[in-house]
């Protein structure tokens, strides 16, 4: 493994830990929803980096599923929170 790959994975792990911290400690439900969306994006980046490092792109359907999951989750949460008044 190259140093670039290891640095990329380390930064993705740091972002994932920060995102999971925000999921657990978020003051509002909207903060938790945004943190889960960020975690989904970081997972997609990790799968992409893993595919590039191995030079095997058979994991690309996982990226498709994660992107659809992130999109549907974001849209459904936006619709849920738009119906609430402050």
PDB file of C-alpha atoms in Angstrom:
ATOM      1  CA  UNK A   1       0.000   0.000   0.000  1.00  0.00           C
ATOM      2  CA  UNK A   2       1.208   3.436  -0.802  1.00  0.00           C
ATOM      3  CA  UNK A   3       1.575   6.318   1.600  1.00  0.00           C
ATOM      4  CA  UNK A   4      -1.111   8.263  -0.264  1.00  0.00           C
ATOM      5  CA  UNK A   5      -3.634   5.481   0.283  1.00  0.00           C
ATOM      6  CA  UNK A   6      -2.791   5.238   3.981  1.00  0.00           C
ATOM      7  CA  UNK A   7      -3.093   9.014   4.402  1.00  0.00           C
ATOM      8  CA  UNK A   8      -6.440   8.972   2.599  1.00  0.00           C
ATOM      9  CA  UNK A   9      -7.775   6.196   4.799  1.00  0.00           C
ATOM     10  CA  UNK A  10      -6.536   7.970   7.947  1.00  0.00           C
ATOM     11  CA  UNK A  11      -8.329  11.193   6.966  1.00  0.00           C
ATOM     12  CA  UNK A  12     -11.512   9.307   6.112  1.00  0.00           C
ATOM     13  CA  UNK A  13     -11.408   7.536   9.475  1.00  0.00           C
ATOM     14  CA  UNK A  14     -10.915  10.855  11.277  1.00  0.00           C
ATOM     15  CA  UNK A  15     -13.920  12.293   9.468  1.00  0.00           C
ATOM     16  CA  UNK A  16     -15.983   9.203  10.234  1.00  0.00           C
ATOM     17  CA  UNK A  17     -15.136   9.376  13.931  1.00  0.00           C
ATOM     18  CA  UNK A  18     -16.057  13.074  14.038  1.00  0.00           C
ATOM     19  CA  UNK A  19     -19.289  12.355  12.194  1.00  0.00           C
ATOM     20  CA  UNK A  20     -20.251   9.519  14.530  1.00  0.00           C
ATOM     21  CA  UNK A  21     -19.476  11.761  17.496  1.00  0.00           C
ATOM     22  CA  UNK A  22     -21.912  14.317  16.089  1.00  0.00           C
ATOM     23  CA  UNK A  23     -24.533  11.600  15.616  1.00  0.00           C
ATOM     24  CA  UNK A  24     -24.234  10.677  19.265  1.00  0.00           C
ATOM     25  CA  UNK A  25     -23.922  14.156  20.736  1.00  0.00           C
ATOM     26  CA  UNK A  26     -25.851  16.286  18.238  1.00  0.00           C
ATOM     27  CA  UNK A  27     -28.005  18.839  20.016  1.00  0.00           C
ATOM     28  CA  UNK A  28     -30.813  18.609  17.459  1.00  0.00           C
ATOM     29  CA  UNK A  29     -32.221  15.896  15.254  1.00  0.00           C
ATOM     30  CA  UNK A  30     -31.213  17.885  12.165  1.00  0.00           C
ATOM     31  CA  UNK A  31     -27.556  17.828  13.279  1.00  0.00           C
ATOM     32  CA  UNK A  32     -27.762  14.055  13.591  1.00  0.00           C
ATOM     33  CA  UNK A  33     -29.325  13.768  10.128  1.00  0.00           C
ATOM     34  CA  UNK A  34     -26.582  15.858   8.535  1.00  0.00           C
ATOM     35  CA  UNK A  35     -23.920  13.826  10.348  1.00  0.00           C
ATOM     36  CA  UNK A  36     -25.395  10.589   8.996  1.00  0.00           C
ATOM     37  CA  UNK A  37     -25.371  12.069   5.497  1.00  0.00           C
ATOM     38  CA  UNK A  38     -21.710  13.011   5.923  1.00  0.00           C
ATOM     39  CA  UNK A  39     -20.961   9.505   7.193  1.00  0.00           C
ATOM     40  CA  UNK A  40     -22.610   8.020   4.097  1.00  0.00           C
ATOM     41  CA  UNK A  41     -20.470  10.259   1.886  1.00  0.00           C
ATOM     42  CA  UNK A  42     -17.320   9.264   3.739  1.00  0.00           C
ATOM     43  CA  UNK A  43     -18.242   5.608   3.340  1.00  0.00           C
ATOM     44  CA  UNK A  44     -18.601   6.136  -0.390  1.00  0.00           C
ATOM     45  CA  UNK A  45     -15.178   7.781  -0.530  1.00  0.00           C
ATOM     46  CA  UNK A  46     -13.676   4.888   1.412  1.00  0.00           C
ATOM     47  CA  UNK A  47     -15.138   2.287  -0.941  1.00  0.00           C
ATOM     48  CA  UNK A  48     -13.887   4.289  -3.926  1.00  0.00           C
ATOM     49  CA  UNK A  49     -10.389   4.607  -2.480  1.00  0.00           C
ATOM     50  CA  UNK A  50     -10.336   0.884  -1.730  1.00  0.00           C
ATOM     51  CA  UNK A  51     -11.369   0.071  -5.304  1.00  0.00           C
ATOM     52  CA  UNK A  52      -8.654   2.311  -6.727  1.00  0.00           C
ATOM     53  CA  UNK A  53      -5.962   0.920  -4.424  1.00  0.00           C
ATOM     54  CA  UNK A  54      -6.819  -2.679  -5.365  1.00  0.00           C
ATOM     55  CA  UNK A  55      -7.331  -1.800  -9.043  1.00  0.00           C
ATOM     56  CA  UNK A  56     -10.525  -3.866  -8.926  1.00  0.00           C
ATOM     57  CA  UNK A  57     -13.757  -2.069  -9.680  1.00  0.00           C
ATOM     58  CA  UNK A  58     -16.192  -4.829  -8.766  1.00  0.00           C
ATOM     59  CA  UNK A  59     -17.216  -2.797  -5.693  1.00  0.00           C
ATOM     60  CA  UNK A  60     -18.853  -0.073  -7.761  1.00  0.00           C
ATOM     61  CA  UNK A  61     -22.404  -1.413  -7.218  1.00  0.00           C
ATOM     62  CA  UNK A  62     -21.839  -0.746  -3.518  1.00  0.00           C
ATOM     63  CA  UNK A  63     -21.185   2.896  -4.401  1.00  0.00           C
ATOM     64  CA  UNK A  64     -24.433   2.997  -6.344  1.00  0.00           C
ATOM     65  CA  UNK A  65     -26.405   1.604  -3.410  1.00  0.00           C
ATOM     66  CA  UNK A  66     -24.766   4.011  -0.959  1.00  0.00           C
ATOM     67  CA  UNK A  67     -25.465   7.003  -3.196  1.00  0.00           C
ATOM     68  CA  UNK A  68     -29.119   6.035  -3.566  1.00  0.00           C
ATOM     69  CA  UNK A  69     -29.379   5.459   0.174  1.00  0.00           C
ATOM     70  CA  UNK A  70     -27.881   8.870   0.886  1.00  0.00           C
ATOM     71  CA  UNK A  71     -30.147  10.625  -1.601  1.00  0.00           C
ATOM     72  CA  UNK A  72     -33.359   8.961  -0.414  1.00  0.00           C
ATOM     73  CA  UNK A  73     -32.419   9.530   3.212  1.00  0.00           C
ATOM     74  CA  UNK A  74     -31.671  13.217   2.656  1.00  0.00           C
ATOM     75  CA  UNK A  75     -34.866  13.823   0.710  1.00  0.00           C
ATOM     76  CA  UNK A  76     -37.038  12.012   3.234  1.00  0.00           C
ATOM     77  CA  UNK A  77     -35.491  13.894   6.160  1.00  0.00           C
ATOM     78  CA  UNK A  78     -35.889  17.200   4.329  1.00  0.00           C
ATOM     79  CA  UNK A  79     -39.570  16.453   3.788  1.00  0.00           C
ATOM     80  CA  UNK A  80     -39.953  15.424   7.426  1.00  0.00           C
ATOM     81  CA  UNK A  81     -38.302  18.557   8.792  1.00  0.00           C
ATOM     82  CA  UNK A  82     -40.044  20.926   6.373  1.00  0.00           C
ATOM     83  CA  UNK A  83     -43.399  20.000   7.898  1.00  0.00           C
ATOM     84  CA  UNK A  84     -42.315  21.034  11.370  1.00  0.00           C
ATOM     85  CA  UNK A  85     -42.616  24.588  12.600  1.00  0.00           C
ATOM     86  CA  UNK A  86     -40.272  26.152  15.095  1.00  0.00           C
TER      87      UNK A  86
END
